[in-house]
Tab-separated table of C-alpha atoms in Angstrom:
chain	number	residue	atom	x	y	z
A	1	UNK	CA	118.235	108.532	99.453
A	2	UNK	CA	120.753	106.347	97.673
A	3	UNK	CA	121.657	106.910	93.985
A	4	UNK	CA	124.137	105.002	91.831
A	5	UNK	CA	125.469	106.274	88.650
A	6	UNK	CA	127.237	104.062	85.990
A	7	UNK	CA	128.254	101.618	88.766
A	8	UNK	CA	130.833	98.996	87.778
A	9	UNK	CA	132.759	96.263	89.514
A	10	UNK	CA	135.279	94.114	87.837
A	11	UNK	CA	137.445	91.341	89.554
A	12	UNK	CA	140.839	90.412	88.460
A	13	UNK	CA	144.402	91.397	88.422
A	14	UNK	CA	143.897	94.186	86.014
A	15	UNK	CA	140.197	95.579	86.104
A	16	UNK	CA	140.875	98.868	84.393
A	17	UNK	CA	141.563	96.935	81.270
A	18	UNK	CA	138.045	95.616	81.024
A	19	UNK	CA	136.390	98.819	81.305
A	20	UNK	CA	136.652	99.976	77.650
A	21	UNK	CA	135.229	96.557	76.621
A	22	UNK	CA	132.185	97.315	79.011
A	23	UNK	CA	131.757	100.659	77.110
A	24	UNK	CA	131.958	98.782	73.685
A	25	UNK	CA	129.171	96.551	74.835
A	26	UNK	CA	130.895	93.209	75.211
A	27	UNK	CA	129.379	90.631	77.278
A	28	UNK	CA	130.486	89.151	80.308
A	29	UNK	CA	132.014	85.911	78.854
A	30	UNK	CA	133.721	88.006	76.110
A	31	UNK	CA	135.420	90.199	78.443
A	32	UNK	CA	136.576	87.107	80.566
A	33	UNK	CA	137.732	85.234	77.481
A	34	UNK	CA	139.731	88.403	76.152
A	35	UNK	CA	141.172	89.834	79.665
A	36	UNK	CA	140.673	87.176	82.197
A	37	UNK	CA	138.737	89.655	84.067
A	38	UNK	CA	135.315	88.951	85.721
A	39	UNK	CA	132.572	91.426	85.543
A	40	UNK	CA	130.489	91.502	88.897
A	41	UNK	CA	128.490	94.719	87.968
A	42	UNK	CA	128.084	96.308	84.588
A	43	UNK	CA	127.107	100.121	84.559
A	44	UNK	CA	124.342	100.115	86.775
A	45	UNK	CA	122.230	103.130	87.593
A	46	UNK	CA	119.077	103.545	89.854
A	47	UNK	CA	117.614	106.048	92.300
A	48	UNK	CA	116.215	104.618	95.699
A	49	UNK	CA	113.703	107.006	97.235
A	50	UNK	CA	113.325	107.658	101.082
A	51	UNK	CA	111.133	105.156	102.673
A	52	UNK	CA	110.626	102.604	99.830
A	53	UNK	CA	111.824	98.818	99.512
A	54	UNK	CA	113.887	98.743	96.503
A	55	UNK	CA	114.351	94.955	95.424
A	56	UNK	CA	117.058	93.770	93.347
A	57	UNK	CA	116.608	90.228	91.819
A	58	UNK	CA	118.209	88.020	89.300
A	59	UNK	CA	119.751	84.482	89.219
A	60	UNK	CA	122.759	83.272	90.979
A	61	UNK	CA	125.937	85.023	89.436
A	62	UNK	CA	124.049	87.888	88.192
A	63	UNK	CA	125.724	90.386	90.248
A	64	UNK	CA	123.141	91.539	92.864
A	65	UNK	CA	125.098	90.653	95.981
A	66	UNK	CA	128.191	92.302	94.570
A	67	UNK	CA	126.217	95.413	94.014
A	68	UNK	CA	124.747	95.551	97.358
A	69	UNK	CA	128.289	95.134	98.896
A	70	UNK	CA	129.396	98.215	96.554
A	71	UNK	CA	126.802	100.535	98.163
A	72	UNK	CA	128.275	100.305	101.585
A	73	UNK	CA	131.929	99.707	100.078
A	74	UNK	CA	132.398	96.294	101.621
A	75	UNK	CA	133.763	95.893	98.129
A	76	UNK	CA	135.035	98.974	96.329
A	77	UNK	CA	133.657	99.582	92.811
A	78	UNK	CA	135.894	99.626	89.813
A	79	UNK	CA	134.044	102.749	88.359
A	80	UNK	CA	131.000	104.901	89.032
A	81	UNK	CA	129.432	106.772	91.700
A	82	UNK	CA	127.484	106.046	94.772
A	83	UNK	CA	125.647	108.950	96.524
A	84	UNK	CA	123.825	108.698	99.797
A	85	UNK	CA	121.623	111.757	101.130
A	86	UNK	CA	122.681	112.521	104.707
A	87	UNK	CA	119.722	114.060	106.542
A	88	UNK	CA	122.273	116.290	108.325
A	89	UNK	CA	125.102	116.918	105.643
A	90	UNK	CA	123.458	116.641	102.545
A	91	UNK	CA	124.490	114.380	99.606
A	92	UNK	CA	127.604	112.450	100.067
A	93	UNK	CA	129.692	110.423	97.357
A	94	UNK	CA	130.313	107.157	99.372
A	95	UNK	CA	132.932	106.332	96.650
A	96	UNK	CA	135.185	109.275	98.060
A	97	UNK	CA	134.831	108.777	101.721
A	98	UNK	CA	138.034	107.948	103.669
A	99	UNK	CA	138.170	104.897	106.065
A	100	UNK	CA	136.997	106.981	109.206
A	101	UNK	CA	134.027	108.543	107.278
A	102	UNK	CA	133.027	105.180	105.892
A	103	UNK	CA	133.054	103.561	109.416
A	104	UNK	CA	130.792	106.472	110.667
A	105	UNK	CA	128.394	105.917	107.801
A	106	UNK	CA	128.074	102.308	108.587
A	107	UNK	CA	127.551	102.909	112.181
A	108	UNK	CA	125.008	105.840	111.884
A	109	UNK	CA	123.295	105.440	108.832
A	110	UNK	CA	123.385	101.851	107.184
A	111	UNK	CA	122.524	98.445	108.746
A	112	UNK	CA	123.117	95.180	106.908
A	113	UNK	CA	121.004	91.970	107.328
A	114	UNK	CA	122.709	88.836	105.949
A	115	UNK	CA	121.361	85.550	104.553
A	116	UNK	CA	123.138	83.613	107.275
A	117	UNK	CA	122.135	85.173	110.495
A	118	UNK	CA	125.947	86.203	111.713
A	119	UNK	CA	124.630	86.042	115.236
A	120	UNK	CA	127.105	85.462	118.484
A	121	UNK	CA	126.199	82.230	119.870
A	122	UNK	CA	127.563	83.220	123.380
A	123	UNK	CA	125.579	86.313	123.573
A	124	UNK	CA	122.038	86.485	124.549
A	125	UNK	CA	119.266	87.502	122.045
A	126	UNK	CA	119.160	91.063	123.618
A	127	UNK	CA	122.862	91.417	123.557
A	128	UNK	CA	123.104	90.486	119.733
A	129	UNK	CA	119.950	92.979	119.014
A	130	UNK	CA	121.846	95.824	120.858
A	131	UNK	CA	125.472	95.029	119.326
A	132	UNK	CA	125.313	98.079	117.023
A	133	UNK	CA	124.412	100.044	119.800
A	134	UNK	CA	127.277	98.876	121.707
A	135	UNK	CA	129.713	99.557	118.812
A	136	UNK	CA	128.270	103.180	118.689
A	137	UNK	CA	129.081	103.483	122.484
A	138	UNK	CA	125.560	103.914	124.073
A	139	UNK	CA	125.095	103.186	127.605
A	140	UNK	CA	123.979	100.027	129.015
A	141	UNK	CA	120.637	101.393	130.126
A	142	UNK	CA	120.071	102.891	126.484
A	143	UNK	CA	120.958	99.575	124.922
A	144	UNK	CA	118.661	97.740	127.233
A	145	UNK	CA	115.574	99.884	126.658
A	146	UNK	CA	116.089	100.158	122.840
A	147	UNK	CA	116.767	96.381	122.637
A	148	UNK	CA	113.520	95.505	124.336
A	149	UNK	CA	111.774	97.987	122.057
A	150	UNK	CA	112.984	96.144	118.650
A	151	UNK	CA	112.585	92.708	120.096
A	152	UNK	CA	108.977	93.245	120.897
A	153	UNK	CA	108.722	94.879	117.286
A	154	UNK	CA	109.812	91.422	115.739
A	155	UNK	CA	107.834	89.224	118.449
A	156	UNK	CA	110.916	88.084	120.419
A	157	UNK	CA	110.691	90.176	123.621
A	158	UNK	CA	109.832	87.096	125.636
A	159	UNK	CA	113.138	85.561	124.316
A	160	UNK	CA	115.522	88.555	125.349
A	161	UNK	CA	117.644	86.174	127.924
A	162	UNK	CA	117.703	83.105	125.420
A	163	UNK	CA	120.707	82.314	123.275
A	164	UNK	CA	120.705	81.977	119.316
A	165	UNK	CA	121.184	77.916	119.385
A	166	UNK	CA	117.755	77.885	121.264
A	167	UNK	CA	116.039	79.498	118.626
A	168	UNK	CA	114.672	78.578	115.344
A	169	UNK	CA	115.795	79.583	111.976
A	170	UNK	CA	113.122	81.971	111.639
A	171	UNK	CA	113.535	83.394	115.189
A	172	UNK	CA	117.238	83.851	114.432
A	173	UNK	CA	116.470	85.951	111.427
A	174	UNK	CA	114.276	88.164	113.451
A	175	UNK	CA	117.128	88.885	115.695
A	176	UNK	CA	119.161	89.909	112.846
A	177	UNK	CA	116.406	92.165	111.769
A	178	UNK	CA	116.098	93.478	115.046
A	179	UNK	CA	120.064	94.171	115.382
A	180	UNK	CA	119.569	96.083	112.189
A	181	UNK	CA	116.561	98.315	113.524
A	182	UNK	CA	118.038	98.847	116.982
A	183	UNK	CA	120.608	101.687	115.520
A	184	UNK	CA	117.920	103.606	114.001
A	185	UNK	CA	119.913	103.498	110.614
A	186	UNK	CA	117.995	104.966	107.730
A	187	UNK	CA	118.977	102.466	105.118
A	188	UNK	CA	118.726	98.818	105.762
A	189	UNK	CA	120.493	96.465	103.344
A	190	UNK	CA	119.368	93.109	103.048
A	191	UNK	CA	121.135	90.470	101.062
A	192	UNK	CA	118.741	87.417	100.683
A	193	UNK	CA	117.957	87.483	104.182
A	194	UNK	CA	114.921	85.181	104.106
A	195	UNK	CA	116.250	82.671	101.305
A	196	UNK	CA	117.370	80.051	104.033
A	197	UNK	CA	114.021	79.911	105.754
A	198	UNK	CA	111.246	77.391	105.167
A	199	UNK	CA	108.426	78.679	102.845
A	200	UNK	CA	105.887	79.422	105.503
A	201	UNK	CA	108.459	81.088	107.651
A	202	UNK	CA	109.686	83.069	104.875
A	203	UNK	CA	106.362	84.427	104.064
A	204	UNK	CA	106.054	85.385	107.847
A	205	UNK	CA	109.272	87.369	107.814
A	206	UNK	CA	108.110	89.108	104.449
A	207	UNK	CA	105.008	90.304	106.100
A	208	UNK	CA	106.709	91.297	109.297
A	209	UNK	CA	109.141	93.242	107.192
A	210	UNK	CA	106.337	94.987	105.326
A	211	UNK	CA	104.534	95.650	108.778
A	212	UNK	CA	107.710	97.251	110.302
A	213	UNK	CA	108.336	99.175	107.276
A	214	UNK	CA	105.001	100.687	107.519
A	215	UNK	CA	105.696	101.844	111.037
A	216	UNK	CA	109.358	103.139	110.581
A	217	UNK	CA	109.473	104.137	106.900
A	218	UNK	CA	113.019	102.967	106.681
A	219	UNK	CA	114.762	102.900	103.241
A	220	UNK	CA	115.447	99.198	102.463
A	221	UNK	CA	117.561	97.619	99.558
A	222	UNK	CA	116.485	94.101	99.231
A	223	UNK	CA	118.276	91.276	97.460
A	224	UNK	CA	116.664	88.160	96.273
A	225	UNK	CA	116.579	85.454	93.566
A	226	UNK	CA	112.739	84.965	94.168
A	227	UNK	CA	110.560	87.215	91.889
A	228	UNK	CA	107.452	86.380	94.032
A	229	UNK	CA	109.175	87.740	97.212
A	230	UNK	CA	110.528	90.600	95.028
A	231	UNK	CA	106.905	91.276	93.902
A	232	UNK	CA	105.391	90.795	97.393
A	233	UNK	CA	107.561	93.170	99.188
A	234	UNK	CA	109.321	95.787	96.621
A	235	UNK	CA	107.973	99.095	95.861
A	236	UNK	CA	110.325	99.101	92.939
A	237	UNK	CA	112.180	96.336	91.431
A	238	UNK	CA	115.480	96.028	89.507
A	239	UNK	CA	116.214	92.845	87.580
A	240	UNK	CA	119.977	92.072	86.892
A	241	UNK	CA	121.369	89.702	84.102
A	242	UNK	CA	125.141	89.330	83.782
A	243	UNK	CA	125.939	92.158	85.701
A	244	UNK	CA	123.615	94.565	83.960
A	245	UNK	CA	120.208	96.048	85.387
A	246	UNK	CA	117.945	95.105	82.514
A	247	UNK	CA	114.684	96.642	83.753
A	248	UNK	CA	113.582	98.823	86.663
A	249	UNK	CA	109.881	99.385	87.377
A	250	UNK	CA	107.061	98.852	89.872
A	251	UNK	CA	105.976	95.178	90.349
A	252	UNK	CA	102.998	95.777	88.299
A	253	UNK	CA	105.045	97.439	85.561
A	254	UNK	CA	107.502	94.572	85.425
A	255	UNK	CA	104.758	91.891	85.086
A	256	UNK	CA	102.618	93.704	82.654
A	257	UNK	CA	105.486	95.292	80.502
A	258	UNK	CA	108.481	93.047	80.551
A	259	UNK	CA	111.275	94.699	78.315
A	260	UNK	CA	113.218	91.679	77.411
A	261	UNK	CA	112.786	88.198	76.644
A	262	UNK	CA	114.869	87.414	79.887
A	263	UNK	CA	112.451	89.382	82.047
A	264	UNK	CA	109.751	87.955	80.291
A	265	UNK	CA	110.578	84.566	81.355
A	266	UNK	CA	111.084	85.631	84.933
A	267	UNK	CA	107.385	86.971	84.935
A	268	UNK	CA	105.962	83.909	83.019
A	269	UNK	CA	104.763	81.811	86.006
A	270	UNK	CA	104.626	84.845	88.487
A	271	UNK	CA	101.249	85.254	90.660
A	272	UNK	CA	99.538	88.523	89.114
A	273	UNK	CA	96.830	88.463	91.774
A	274	UNK	CA	98.618	90.569	94.303
A	275	UNK	CA	100.459	92.654	91.808
A	276	UNK	CA	98.093	93.812	89.090
A	277	UNK	CA	95.591	96.371	89.846
A	278	UNK	CA	91.929	97.302	88.911
A	279	UNK	CA	92.914	100.396	87.151
A	280	UNK	CA	95.360	98.306	84.590
A	281	UNK	CA	92.649	95.736	83.382
A	282	UNK	CA	89.581	97.848	83.641
A	283	UNK	CA	87.684	98.170	80.304
A	284	UNK	CA	86.980	101.894	79.995
A	285	UNK	CA	83.514	103.521	79.402
A	286	UNK	CA	84.980	105.589	76.847
A	287	UNK	CA	86.026	102.412	74.696
A	288	UNK	CA	84.112	101.405	71.740
A	289	UNK	CA	82.614	98.480	73.656
A	290	UNK	CA	80.081	100.765	75.290
A	291	UNK	CA	76.966	102.247	73.610
A	292	UNK	CA	74.572	105.013	74.843
A	293	UNK	CA	71.316	104.050	76.575
A	294	UNK	CA	69.704	107.275	77.017
A	295	UNK	CA	69.684	110.351	79.411
A	296	UNK	CA	67.451	111.248	82.264
A	297	UNK	CA	67.528	114.210	84.648
A	298	UNK	CA	70.926	114.886	83.610
A	299	UNK	CA	72.465	111.395	84.042
A	300	UNK	CA	73.598	109.704	81.051
A	301	UNK	CA	73.373	105.854	80.689
A	302	UNK	CA	75.362	103.651	78.612
A	303	UNK	CA	75.878	99.714	78.440
A	304	UNK	CA	78.136	97.096	77.312
A	305	UNK	CA	77.196	96.027	73.930
A	306	UNK	CA	77.166	92.512	74.898
A	307	UNK	CA	75.016	93.075	77.956
A	308	UNK	CA	72.287	95.804	77.188
A	309	UNK	CA	70.277	94.776	80.262
A	310	UNK	CA	72.912	96.330	82.678
A	311	UNK	CA	72.691	100.354	82.267
A	312	UNK	CA	75.201	102.508	84.039
A	313	UNK	CA	74.417	106.043	84.895
A	314	UNK	CA	76.911	108.894	85.258
A	315	UNK	CA	76.729	112.543	85.691
A	316	UNK	CA	78.583	114.938	83.265
A	317	UNK	CA	81.414	114.898	85.699
A	318	UNK	CA	81.775	111.112	85.152
A	319	UNK	CA	80.639	110.021	88.626
A	320	UNK	CA	78.627	107.045	89.000
A	321	UNK	CA	74.785	107.660	89.738
A	322	UNK	CA	73.148	104.363	89.610
A	323	UNK	CA	73.089	100.930	88.123
A	324	UNK	CA	70.000	99.099	86.608
A	325	UNK	CA	69.487	95.524	85.621
A	326	UNK	CA	66.444	95.024	83.180
A	327	UNK	CA	65.290	98.463	84.857
A	328	UNK	CA	65.718	97.160	88.602
A	329	UNK	CA	67.985	99.388	90.536
A	330	UNK	CA	71.058	97.619	91.771
A	331	UNK	CA	72.318	98.327	95.117
A	332	UNK	CA	75.862	100.014	95.219
A	333	UNK	CA	78.543	98.814	97.477
A	334	UNK	CA	82.155	99.596	97.812
A	335	UNK	CA	84.473	96.613	97.597
A	336	UNK	CA	86.288	97.360	100.942
A	337	UNK	CA	82.773	96.964	102.492
A	338	UNK	CA	82.091	93.621	100.827
A	339	UNK	CA	85.432	92.260	101.874
A	340	UNK	CA	85.169	93.349	105.405
A	341	UNK	CA	81.764	91.641	105.981
A	342	UNK	CA	83.073	88.472	104.421
A	343	UNK	CA	86.412	88.458	106.346
A	344	UNK	CA	86.501	85.148	108.225
A	345	UNK	CA	83.038	83.790	106.892
A	346	UNK	CA	82.407	81.497	104.171
A	347	UNK	CA	79.823	82.690	101.603
A	348	UNK	CA	76.660	80.437	102.078
A	349	UNK	CA	74.281	81.881	99.564
A	350	UNK	CA	74.280	82.676	95.818
A	351	UNK	CA	75.609	85.897	94.565
A	352	UNK	CA	73.566	88.846	94.335
A	353	UNK	CA	72.981	91.680	91.770
A	354	UNK	CA	75.165	93.956	93.571
A	355	UNK	CA	77.066	96.679	91.638
A	356	UNK	CA	80.575	96.623	93.490
A	357	UNK	CA	82.854	99.598	93.079
A	358	UNK	CA	86.524	99.625	93.788
A	359	UNK	CA	89.618	101.913	93.553
A	360	UNK	CA	92.005	101.835	90.799
A	361	UNK	CA	94.750	100.527	93.176
A	362	UNK	CA	92.706	97.334	94.291
A	363	UNK	CA	94.525	94.159	93.300
A	364	UNK	CA	93.192	91.255	91.269
A	365	UNK	CA	92.828	89.312	94.399
A	366	UNK	CA	90.678	91.505	95.967
A	367	UNK	CA	88.708	91.873	92.892
A	368	UNK	CA	88.326	88.182	92.703
A	369	UNK	CA	86.963	87.906	96.220
A	370	UNK	CA	84.573	90.508	95.467
A	371	UNK	CA	83.071	88.857	92.518
A	372	UNK	CA	82.248	85.835	94.871
A	373	UNK	CA	79.559	88.083	96.226
A	374	UNK	CA	78.114	89.698	92.901
A	375	UNK	CA	76.813	88.499	89.528
A	376	UNK	CA	77.673	92.034	88.128
A	377	UNK	CA	80.942	93.415	86.736
A	378	UNK	CA	82.992	95.359	89.158
A	379	UNK	CA	82.978	99.230	88.482
A	380	UNK	CA	86.384	100.906	88.760
A	381	UNK	CA	86.480	104.300	90.143
A	382	UNK	CA	89.380	106.989	90.305
A	383	UNK	CA	90.476	108.887	93.105
A	384	UNK	CA	88.334	111.957	92.657
A	385	UNK	CA	85.105	109.505	92.298
A	386	UNK	CA	84.682	109.167	88.597
A	387	UNK	CA	83.646	105.813	87.040
A	388	UNK	CA	86.583	104.720	85.060
A	389	UNK	CA	85.491	101.359	83.545
A	390	UNK	CA	84.439	97.922	84.394
A	391	UNK	CA	85.973	94.529	85.256
A	392	UNK	CA	84.167	91.414	84.151
A	393	UNK	CA	85.194	87.670	83.543
A	394	UNK	CA	87.062	88.436	80.377
A	395	UNK	CA	89.161	91.304	82.126
A	396	UNK	CA	90.030	88.994	85.056
A	397	UNK	CA	90.989	86.101	82.760
A	398	UNK	CA	93.176	88.468	80.639
A	399	UNK	CA	94.744	89.879	83.707
A	400	UNK	CA	95.531	86.541	85.493
A	401	UNK	CA	96.613	84.430	81.940
A	402	UNK	CA	98.083	87.257	79.976
A	403	UNK	CA	99.311	89.654	82.631
A	404	UNK	CA	97.891	92.416	80.653
A	405	UNK	CA	95.304	95.116	80.866
A	406	UNK	CA	93.232	97.069	78.395
A	407	UNK	CA	95.037	97.851	75.198
A	408	UNK	CA	93.174	100.608	72.960
A	409	UNK	CA	92.777	99.278	69.453
């Protein structure tokens, strides 16, 4: 949907003079000392897929807000290209658009949500939400109907005729989000939209954005300085340092495999329980930690060498066919069933000998909740039903403390 190639932005009276120094690998400070120019974005490249939330994060001054403003050319980049895939006209080079074409792009395809709500205090909530439609020349009736739809979507339909000063900060930010959604723009550009909100309201807004994203499948470029926020909402994350993108990956890839010391410091205190998946931390049945326990009726049994009393039976396709504990058959239950039964209720009895199965994509938090109900390791299964491996206490502890999965010797 959006693709950036070698994008750079340099501020100053002679930005072109600094470009050769960027190519030589000079740092931001070195370039400022030598030329007096300030590097905002340094040779950034990325590709945002349709329907995903792409989070860009980093410390203040790293260039993330400059980068998002280059995307819709609020700021003109010094070098590089930005491509937008128009559903009707194909791929366009945003850096080549003239003023009229750029206005059309912003009106029809891109909406921006700012950190500070930028609402008109003299307009009602409904009028603020439909401002983009007004700019597009839509009729009053069309604006009113669409406005009510998006306000209902963000939970403010009862406040349509109120004014922004009458609303809380979180409610005002919802109006800003509704305004961006009302135009049906394919791309939402969000520049630290929740950073001014209280922590609880901030989490509510993050959940609201995820819910709306599931319904509408917009493409979102989301700027934040909060790693936990980026992990919570981003499908992919780009981490910036001094104008450069130093790593791009899924939240789990960033946590499990930070490529630089800078990224490692970011993720050191991040909460991995909602990010790292069962498939990453599972101990594979094919590892040397498991030993054969015999075969019966075409079912091959194996056990962990530290727990010979627990035997796992798999057929020749690798599918789980049973679990025994000291020759007693343990009931098999999927993790989803365990969590659904426990939702809203507190466990009031001791854990049972239940063999819980979970998909590779289940996150640590879900696995931990499942373990509240079973004394046995969790069995991780693949999408086609094969038993991949086990998660016991060592795997859980390693995933939480070290943010790492199984590494083959």
